[in-house]
Short mmCIF file of C-alpha atoms and ligand atoms in Angstrom, two decimals:
data_model
loop_
_atom_site.label_atom_id
_atom_site.label_comp_id
_atom_site.label_asym_id
_atom_site.label_seq_id
_atom_site.Cartn_x
_atom_site.Cartn_y
_atom_site.Cartn_z
CA MET A 298 -34.63 -2.40 -5.18
CA PRO A 299 -30.91 -3.28 -4.74
CA VAL A 300 -30.12 -5.95 -2.18
CA ILE A 301 -27.87 -4.71 0.65
CA GLY A 302 -25.43 -7.40 1.76
CA LEU A 303 -23.46 -7.92 4.96
CA ARG A 304 -20.32 -6.58 3.25
CA ASP A 305 -22.15 -3.35 2.33
CA ILE A 306 -23.23 -2.92 5.95
CA ARG A 307 -19.64 -3.48 7.16
CA ILE A 308 -18.39 -0.92 4.66
CA VAL A 309 -20.91 1.73 5.71
CA ALA A 310 -20.27 1.06 9.41
CA ALA A 311 -16.49 1.24 9.04
CA MET A 312 -16.55 4.28 6.80
CA SER A 313 -18.81 6.26 9.13
CA ARG A 314 -16.10 6.15 11.79
CA VAL A 315 -12.98 6.53 9.67
CA VAL A 316 -11.31 9.72 8.48
CA VAL A 317 -8.50 9.82 5.91
CA ARG A 318 -5.76 12.43 6.36
CA PRO A 319 -2.29 13.03 4.89
CA ALA A 320 0.57 11.12 6.52
CA GLU A 321 2.93 13.14 8.69
CA VAL A 322 6.48 12.56 9.90
CA ALA A 323 5.03 11.33 13.21
CA ASP A 324 3.27 8.49 11.36
CA GLU A 325 6.54 6.68 10.64
CA LYS A 326 6.01 4.13 13.42
CA PHE A 327 2.61 3.18 12.00
CA LEU A 328 4.08 2.94 8.49
CA TRP A 329 6.56 0.34 9.77
CA GLU A 330 3.57 -1.63 11.09
CA MET A 331 1.80 -1.40 7.75
CA LEU A 332 4.98 -2.32 5.89
CA PHE A 333 5.11 -5.44 8.04
CA GLU A 334 1.59 -6.30 6.82
CA ALA A 335 2.15 -5.31 3.21
CA SER A 336 5.35 -7.37 2.91
CA TYR A 337 3.84 -10.48 4.54
CA SER A 338 6.94 -10.49 6.71
CA HIS A 339 5.48 -12.97 9.19
CA GLU A 340 5.90 -15.57 6.41
CA GLN A 341 9.65 -15.05 6.55
CA GLY A 342 9.57 -15.73 10.28
CA ARG A 343 9.75 -12.12 11.38
CA VAL A 344 7.65 -11.38 14.40
CA SER A 345 7.67 -7.60 14.62
CA PRO A 346 7.83 -4.48 12.42
CA ASP A 347 11.09 -3.51 14.16
CA GLU A 348 12.89 -6.37 12.43
CA LEU A 349 12.25 -4.73 9.06
CA ARG A 350 14.72 -1.98 9.91
CA GLY A 351 17.52 -4.48 9.28
CA VAL A 352 16.17 -5.57 5.88
CA PRO A 353 17.41 -2.95 3.37
CA SER A 354 15.14 -4.13 0.53
CA LEU A 355 12.11 -3.39 2.74
CA ALA A 356 13.37 -0.70 5.11
CA HIS A 357 13.78 1.86 2.34
CA TYR A 358 10.00 1.99 1.89
CA VAL A 359 9.70 3.73 5.29
CA GLN A 360 13.13 4.72 6.70
CA GLY A 361 13.32 8.50 7.23
CA TRP A 362 9.67 9.04 6.33
CA GLY A 363 8.90 12.64 5.42
CA ALA A 364 11.64 13.09 2.82
CA PRO A 365 10.92 15.41 -0.14
CA GLY A 366 8.53 13.68 -2.55
CA ASP A 367 7.07 11.32 0.07
CA LEU A 368 3.29 11.24 -0.04
CA GLY A 369 0.94 9.22 2.14
CA MET A 370 -2.58 8.86 3.51
CA ILE A 371 -3.61 7.47 6.89
CA ALA A 372 -7.07 6.11 7.74
CA VAL A 373 -7.84 7.02 11.35
CA GLU A 374 -10.66 5.90 13.62
CA GLY A 375 -10.66 8.24 16.60
CA ASP A 376 -7.01 8.34 17.68
CA SER A 377 -6.21 4.96 16.18
CA PRO A 378 -4.63 4.53 12.76
CA ARG A 379 -6.29 1.70 10.80
CA GLY A 380 -4.53 1.75 7.48
CA ALA A 381 -2.01 3.56 5.33
CA ALA A 382 -1.18 3.99 1.67
CA TRP A 383 2.00 5.79 0.81
CA LEU A 384 4.46 6.31 -2.01
CA ARG A 385 8.09 7.19 -2.40
CA LEU A 386 10.42 7.80 -5.33
CA PHE A 387 13.25 5.26 -5.64
CA THR A 388 16.05 5.94 -8.06
CA GLY A 389 19.17 4.30 -9.43
CA ASP A 390 20.66 1.58 -7.27
CA ASN A 391 18.05 2.23 -4.56
CA ALA A 392 15.31 0.78 -6.81
CA ALA A 393 12.56 -1.04 -4.95
CA TYR A 394 10.60 -4.17 -5.99
CA GLY A 395 8.10 -2.35 -8.24
CA HIS A 396 10.55 0.01 -9.91
CA VAL A 397 9.45 1.17 -13.38
CA ASP A 398 11.61 4.25 -13.93
CA ASP A 399 13.24 7.02 -11.89
CA ASP A 400 10.24 9.38 -12.32
CA THR A 401 7.61 6.95 -11.03
CA PRO A 402 7.14 6.55 -7.27
CA GLU A 403 6.21 3.18 -5.82
CA LEU A 404 3.13 2.69 -3.71
CA ALA A 405 2.69 0.50 -0.63
CA ILE A 406 -0.53 -0.13 1.29
CA GLY A 407 -1.70 -1.96 4.40
CA VAL A 408 -4.84 -2.09 6.51
CA VAL A 409 -4.85 -3.51 10.05
CA PRO A 410 -6.00 -7.15 10.00
CA GLY A 411 -9.36 -6.66 11.73
CA MET A 412 -10.47 -3.92 9.32
CA ARG A 413 -9.83 -5.53 5.95
CA GLY A 414 -12.48 -6.00 3.32
CA ALA A 415 -14.55 -3.03 4.51
CA GLY A 416 -13.51 -0.48 1.89
CA LEU A 417 -10.62 1.26 3.66
CA GLY A 418 -8.10 0.16 1.07
CA MET A 419 -10.15 1.61 -1.76
CA VAL A 420 -10.67 4.93 0.05
CA LEU A 421 -6.96 5.20 0.91
CA MET A 422 -6.00 4.50 -2.69
CA HIS A 423 -8.45 7.07 -4.06
CA ASN A 424 -7.14 9.78 -1.74
CA LEU A 425 -3.50 9.01 -2.39
CA LEU A 426 -3.87 8.81 -6.16
CA GLU A 427 -5.77 12.08 -6.27
CA SER A 428 -2.86 13.78 -4.46
CA ALA A 429 -0.29 12.02 -6.61
CA ARG A 430 -1.72 12.85 -10.03
CA SER A 431 -0.63 16.50 -9.94
CA ARG A 432 2.94 15.60 -8.85
CA TYR A 433 3.88 12.47 -10.72
CA PRO A 434 3.32 11.07 -14.23
CA ALA A 435 2.51 7.61 -12.90
CA VAL A 436 2.56 5.37 -9.83
CA SER A 437 3.79 1.77 -9.65
CA LEU A 438 3.56 -1.07 -7.17
CA SER A 439 4.63 -4.66 -6.68
CA VAL A 440 2.10 -7.31 -5.69
CA ARG A 441 2.14 -11.06 -5.38
CA GLN A 442 0.42 -12.72 -8.28
CA GLU A 443 -2.02 -14.52 -5.99
CA ASN A 444 -2.84 -11.51 -3.74
CA PRO A 445 -6.55 -10.56 -3.99
CA ALA A 446 -5.41 -6.93 -3.71
CA ARG A 447 -4.65 -7.14 -7.44
CA ARG A 448 -8.38 -6.74 -8.11
CA LEU A 449 -8.37 -3.50 -6.15
CA TYR A 450 -5.46 -2.17 -8.20
CA GLU A 451 -7.03 -3.26 -11.49
CA ARG A 452 -10.29 -1.51 -10.61
CA LEU A 453 -8.31 1.68 -10.11
CA GLY A 454 -6.68 1.38 -13.53
CA PHE A 455 -3.32 -0.24 -12.71
CA VAL A 456 -2.02 -2.55 -15.44
CA GLU A 457 0.60 -5.25 -15.21
CA VAL A 458 4.07 -4.76 -16.72
CA PRO A 459 4.80 -8.39 -17.71
CA ALA A 460 8.52 -7.83 -18.31
CA LEU A 461 8.97 -6.78 -14.67
CA SER A 462 7.63 -9.90 -12.95
CA HIS A 463 10.10 -11.36 -10.48
CA THR A 464 10.48 -14.03 -7.83
CA ASN A 465 9.88 -12.59 -4.36
CA PRO A 466 11.69 -13.58 -1.13
CA ALA A 467 8.89 -16.07 -0.36
CA GLY A 468 9.66 -17.86 -3.64
CA SER A 469 6.42 -16.99 -5.45
CA THR A 470 5.94 -14.55 -8.32
CA SER A 471 5.33 -10.84 -7.80
CA VAL A 472 4.09 -8.64 -10.60
CA THR A 473 4.76 -4.96 -11.15
CA MET A 474 1.73 -2.80 -11.95
CA VAL A 475 1.60 0.80 -13.10
CA LEU A 476 -1.07 3.48 -13.26
CA ARG A 477 -0.29 6.28 -15.73
CA PHE A 478 -2.04 9.60 -15.18
CA GLY A 479 -3.44 11.53 -18.09
C1 LIG B 1081 -4.76 -5.09 0.39
C2 LIG B 1081 -5.43 -4.23 1.44
C3 LIG B 1081 -4.61 -3.00 1.72
C4 LIG B 1081 -6.78 -3.79 0.87
O1 LIG B 1081 -7.44 -3.02 1.84
P1 LIG B 1081 -8.94 -3.40 2.26
O2 LIG B 1081 -9.45 -2.34 3.13
O3 LIG B 1081 -8.96 -4.79 2.75
O4 LIG B 1081 -9.60 -3.34 0.80
P2 LIG B 1081 -11.11 -3.03 0.42
O5 LIG B 1081 -12.05 -3.44 1.51
O6 LIG B 1081 -11.17 -1.64 -0.08
O7 LIG B 1081 -11.35 -4.07 -0.72
C5 LIG B 1081 -10.85 -3.91 -1.99
C6 LIG B 1081 -10.06 -5.11 -2.41
O8 LIG B 1081 -9.01 -5.42 -1.50
C7 LIG B 1081 -8.72 -6.78 -1.58
N1 LIG B 1081 -8.88 -7.40 -0.27
C8 LIG B 1081 -9.96 -7.41 0.51
N2 LIG B 1081 -9.69 -8.09 1.65
C9 LIG B 1081 -8.42 -8.48 1.56
C10 LIG B 1081 -7.57 -9.23 2.41
N3 LIG B 1081 -7.99 -9.70 3.57
N4 LIG B 1081 -6.31 -9.44 2.00
C11 LIG B 1081 -5.87 -8.98 0.82
N5 LIG B 1081 -6.66 -8.26 -0.04
C12 LIG B 1081 -7.91 -8.04 0.34
C13 LIG B 1081 -9.65 -7.38 -2.57
O9 LIG B 1081 -9.04 -7.33 -3.83
C14 LIG B 1081 -10.80 -6.42 -2.54
O10 LIG B 1081 -11.47 -6.49 -3.74
P3 LIG B 1081 -12.72 -7.50 -3.93
O11 LIG B 1081 -13.86 -6.81 -3.28
O12 LIG B 1081 -12.81 -7.59 -5.41
O13 LIG B 1081 -12.42 -8.80 -3.31
C15 LIG B 1081 -5.64 -5.00 2.78
O14 LIG B 1081 -6.52 -6.07 2.55
C16 LIG B 1081 -4.35 -5.50 3.39
O15 LIG B 1081 -3.72 -4.80 4.17
N6 LIG B 1081 -3.96 -6.75 3.04
C17 LIG B 1081 -2.73 -7.33 3.55
C18 LIG B 1081 -1.51 -6.58 3.07
C19 LIG B 1081 -1.42 -6.51 1.56
O16 LIG B 1081 -1.71 -7.46 0.85
N7 LIG B 1081 -1.00 -5.32 1.08
C20 LIG B 1081 -0.81 -5.08 -0.34
C21 LIG B 1081 0.51 -5.59 -0.77
S1 LIG B 1081 0.78 -5.22 -2.49
#
Protein backbone atom coordinates (compact mmCIF):
# COMPACT_ATOMS: atom_id res chain seq x y z
CA MET A 1 0.00 0.00 0.00
CA PRO A 2 1.49 3.43 -0.88
CA VAL A 3 2.54 5.59 2.05
CA ILE A 4 0.68 8.92 2.21
CA GLY A 5 2.95 11.72 3.43
CA LEU A 6 2.24 15.11 5.00
CA ARG A 7 2.89 16.80 1.64
CA ASP A 8 0.25 14.60 -0.04
CA ILE A 9 -2.27 15.56 2.63
CA ARG A 10 -1.47 19.27 2.15
CA ILE A 11 -1.91 18.89 -1.59
CA VAL A 12 -5.28 17.16 -1.29
CA ALA A 13 -6.48 19.68 1.31
CA ALA A 14 -5.41 22.69 -0.76
CA MET A 15 -6.73 21.31 -4.01
CA SER A 16 -10.15 20.50 -2.58
CA ARG A 17 -10.71 24.21 -1.95
CA VAL A 18 -9.08 25.73 -5.01
CA VAL A 19 -10.58 26.35 -8.43
CA VAL A 20 -8.57 27.38 -11.49
CA ARG A 21 -10.18 29.81 -13.96
CA PRO A 22 -8.96 31.95 -16.87
CA ALA A 23 -7.47 35.33 -15.95
CA GLU A 24 -9.60 38.38 -16.73
CA VAL A 25 -8.80 42.06 -17.19
CA ALA A 26 -9.91 42.63 -13.58
CA ASP A 27 -7.12 40.31 -12.37
CA GLU A 28 -4.39 42.80 -13.28
CA LYS A 29 -3.92 43.95 -9.68
CA PHE A 30 -3.33 40.37 -8.55
CA LEU A 31 -0.92 39.78 -11.43
CA TRP A 32 1.19 42.70 -10.17
CA GLU A 33 1.30 40.95 -6.78
CA MET A 34 2.36 37.68 -8.36
CA LEU A 35 4.94 39.46 -10.52
CA PHE A 36 6.38 40.85 -7.31
CA GLU A 37 6.76 37.27 -6.03
CA ALA A 38 7.99 35.80 -9.30
CA SER A 39 10.68 38.46 -9.75
CA TYR A 40 11.94 38.20 -6.15
CA SER A 41 11.66 41.98 -6.09
CA HIS A 42 11.99 42.17 -2.31
CA GLU A 43 15.65 41.20 -2.85
CA GLN A 44 16.18 44.43 -4.76
CA GLY A 45 14.77 46.36 -1.81
CA ARG A 46 11.31 46.90 -3.26
CA VAL A 47 8.58 46.67 -0.70
CA SER A 48 5.41 46.60 -2.77
CA PRO A 49 4.07 45.42 -6.14
CA ASP A 50 3.26 49.05 -7.02
CA GLU A 51 6.97 49.82 -7.33
CA LEU A 52 7.22 47.42 -10.27
CA ARG A 53 5.22 49.82 -12.41
CA GLY A 54 8.33 51.99 -12.65
CA VAL A 55 10.62 49.13 -13.70
CA PRO A 56 10.13 48.72 -17.47
CA SER A 57 11.95 45.37 -17.68
CA LEU A 58 9.38 43.91 -15.25
CA ALA A 59 6.31 46.09 -15.79
CA HIS A 60 5.78 44.85 -19.34
CA TYR A 61 4.89 41.39 -18.01
CA VAL A 62 1.63 42.83 -16.59
CA GLN A 63 1.03 46.43 -17.77
CA GLY A 64 -2.26 46.67 -19.71
CA TRP A 65 -3.22 43.08 -18.98
CA GLY A 66 -5.88 41.76 -21.34
CA ALA A 67 -4.15 42.69 -24.60
CA PRO A 68 -4.68 40.41 -27.62
CA GLY A 69 -2.68 37.21 -27.16
CA ASP A 70 -2.52 37.46 -23.35
CA LEU A 71 -3.43 34.20 -21.67
CA GLY A 72 -3.56 33.45 -17.96
CA MET A 73 -4.94 31.20 -15.23
CA ILE A 74 -5.84 32.17 -11.67
CA ALA A 75 -6.13 29.75 -8.74
CA VAL A 76 -8.94 30.94 -6.49
CA GLU A 77 -9.99 29.80 -3.03
CA GLY A 78 -13.43 31.24 -2.39
CA ASP A 79 -13.08 34.90 -3.37
CA SER A 80 -9.34 34.97 -2.77
CA PRO A 81 -6.79 34.54 -5.54
CA ARG A 82 -3.93 32.25 -4.46
CA GLY A 83 -1.77 31.99 -7.52
CA ALA A 84 -1.43 32.92 -11.17
CA ALA A 85 0.35 31.68 -14.26
CA TRP A 86 0.20 33.83 -17.34
CA LEU A 87 1.91 34.41 -20.65
CA ARG A 88 2.38 37.24 -23.07
CA LEU A 89 4.05 37.66 -26.45
CA PHE A 90 7.03 40.02 -26.46
CA THR A 91 8.50 41.09 -29.76
CA GLY A 92 11.39 43.12 -31.13
CA ASP A 93 12.87 45.66 -28.76
CA ASN A 94 10.23 44.84 -26.13
CA ALA A 95 11.83 41.40 -25.57
CA ALA A 96 11.59 40.13 -22.00
CA TYR A 97 14.14 38.08 -19.99
CA GLY A 98 13.15 34.69 -21.43
CA HIS A 99 12.77 35.76 -25.05
CA VAL A 100 13.33 32.95 -27.57
CA ASP A 101 11.71 34.34 -30.71
CA ASP A 102 8.85 36.64 -31.70
CA ASP A 103 6.34 33.75 -32.01
CA THR A 104 6.93 32.32 -28.53
CA PRO A 105 5.18 33.91 -25.55
CA GLU A 106 6.90 34.07 -22.18
CA LEU A 107 5.36 32.58 -19.08
CA ALA A 108 5.42 33.94 -15.52
CA ILE A 109 4.06 32.25 -12.41
CA GLY A 110 3.60 32.98 -8.72
CA VAL A 111 1.76 31.43 -5.79
CA VAL A 112 1.07 33.35 -2.57
CA PRO A 113 3.73 32.54 0.03
CA GLY A 114 1.53 30.57 2.44
CA MET A 115 0.26 28.22 -0.28
CA ARG A 116 3.49 27.08 -1.90
CA GLY A 117 4.52 23.47 -2.21
CA ALA A 118 0.92 22.18 -2.19
CA GLY A 119 0.51 21.55 -5.92
CA LEU A 120 -1.04 24.85 -7.05
CA GLY A 121 1.89 25.69 -9.30
CA MET A 122 1.62 22.38 -11.13
CA VAL A 123 -2.15 22.72 -11.61
CA LEU A 124 -1.81 26.30 -12.87
CA MET A 125 0.89 25.27 -15.31
CA HIS A 126 -1.15 22.33 -16.63
CA ASN A 127 -4.20 24.52 -17.24
CA LEU A 128 -2.24 27.32 -18.88
CA LEU A 129 -0.22 25.03 -21.13
CA GLU A 130 -3.33 23.19 -22.26
CA SER A 131 -4.85 26.52 -23.35
CA ALA A 132 -1.61 27.66 -24.93
CA ARG A 133 -0.90 24.61 -27.08
CA SER A 134 -3.61 25.39 -29.64
CA ARG A 135 -2.48 29.04 -30.00
CA TYR A 136 1.28 29.02 -29.85
CA PRO A 137 4.09 26.78 -31.15
CA ALA A 138 5.98 26.97 -27.86
CA VAL A 139 6.22 28.75 -24.51
CA SER A 140 9.37 30.07 -22.85
CA LEU A 141 10.33 31.33 -19.40
CA SER A 142 13.27 32.68 -17.47
CA VAL A 143 14.21 31.19 -14.11
CA ARG A 144 17.10 31.58 -11.73
CA GLN A 145 19.49 28.68 -11.94
CA GLU A 146 19.09 27.91 -8.23
CA ASN A 147 15.27 28.24 -8.11
CA PRO A 148 13.62 24.90 -7.16
CA ALA A 149 10.84 25.83 -9.60
CA ARG A 150 13.15 24.53 -12.33
CA ARG A 151 12.16 20.99 -11.33
CA LEU A 152 8.52 21.85 -11.90
CA TYR A 153 9.31 23.18 -15.38
CA GLU A 154 11.47 20.17 -16.25
CA ARG A 155 8.71 17.77 -15.20
CA LEU A 156 6.40 19.55 -17.63
CA GLY A 157 8.87 19.16 -20.50
CA PHE A 158 10.66 22.53 -20.51
CA VAL A 159 14.30 22.32 -21.59
CA GLU A 160 17.09 24.80 -21.05
CA VAL A 161 18.42 26.93 -23.92
CA PRO A 162 22.07 27.22 -22.80
CA ALA A 163 22.94 30.04 -25.22
CA LEU A 164 20.32 32.28 -23.58
CA SER A 165 21.59 32.20 -19.99
CA HIS A 166 22.15 35.67 -18.60
CA THR A 167 23.04 37.54 -15.42
CA ASN A 168 19.91 38.77 -13.65
CA PRO A 169 19.53 42.06 -11.71
CA ALA A 170 20.38 40.22 -8.48
CA GLY A 171 23.75 39.24 -9.99
CA SER A 172 23.10 35.49 -10.25
CA THR A 173 22.49 33.45 -13.40
CA SER A 174 19.04 33.01 -14.93
CA VAL A 175 18.38 30.37 -17.54
CA THR A 176 15.86 30.46 -20.36
CA MET A 177 13.72 27.35 -20.79
CA VAL A 178 11.36 26.45 -23.61
CA LEU A 179 8.54 23.95 -24.08
CA ARG A 180 7.77 23.17 -27.72
CA PHE A 181 4.32 21.80 -28.50
CA GLY A 182 3.89 18.98 -30.96
C1 LIG B 1 7.40 28.44 -8.20
C2 LIG B 1 5.97 28.37 -7.69
C3 LIG B 1 5.05 29.16 -8.59
C4 LIG B 1 5.54 26.90 -7.72
O1 LIG B 1 4.23 26.82 -7.22
P1 LIG B 1 3.92 25.78 -6.04
O2 LIG B 1 2.47 25.76 -5.84
O3 LIG B 1 4.78 26.10 -4.89
O4 LIG B 1 4.45 24.45 -6.75
P2 LIG B 1 3.99 22.95 -6.51
O5 LIG B 1 3.49 22.75 -5.11
O6 LIG B 1 3.11 22.57 -7.64
O7 LIG B 1 5.36 22.21 -6.56
C5 LIG B 1 6.02 21.96 -7.74
C6 LIG B 1 7.43 22.47 -7.68
O8 LIG B 1 7.49 23.85 -7.36
C7 LIG B 1 8.72 24.13 -6.75
N1 LIG B 1 8.49 24.72 -5.43
C8 LIG B 1 7.80 24.21 -4.41
N2 LIG B 1 7.83 25.08 -3.37
C9 LIG B 1 8.54 26.12 -3.77
C10 LIG B 1 8.94 27.33 -3.16
N3 LIG B 1 8.60 27.61 -1.91
N4 LIG B 1 9.66 28.20 -3.87
C11 LIG B 1 10.03 27.92 -5.14
N5 LIG B 1 9.67 26.76 -5.78
C12 LIG B 1 8.96 25.89 -5.09
C13 LIG B 1 9.45 22.85 -6.64
O9 LIG B 1 10.24 22.70 -7.80
C14 LIG B 1 8.35 21.84 -6.66
O10 LIG B 1 8.85 20.65 -7.13
P3 LIG B 1 9.44 19.53 -6.10
O11 LIG B 1 8.23 18.87 -5.55
O12 LIG B 1 10.25 18.68 -7.01
O13 LIG B 1 10.24 20.19 -5.06
C15 LIG B 1 5.84 28.94 -6.25
O14 LIG B 1 6.59 28.13 -5.38
C16 LIG B 1 6.28 30.38 -6.13
O15 LIG B 1 5.48 31.29 -6.29
N6 LIG B 1 7.58 30.60 -5.81
C17 LIG B 1 8.12 31.94 -5.68
C18 LIG B 1 8.09 32.69 -7.00
C19 LIG B 1 8.84 31.97 -8.10
O16 LIG B 1 9.90 31.40 -7.89
N7 LIG B 1 8.24 32.00 -9.31
C20 LIG B 1 8.84 31.41 -10.49
C21 LIG B 1 9.83 32.33 -11.08
S1 LIG B 1 10.50 31.64 -12.58
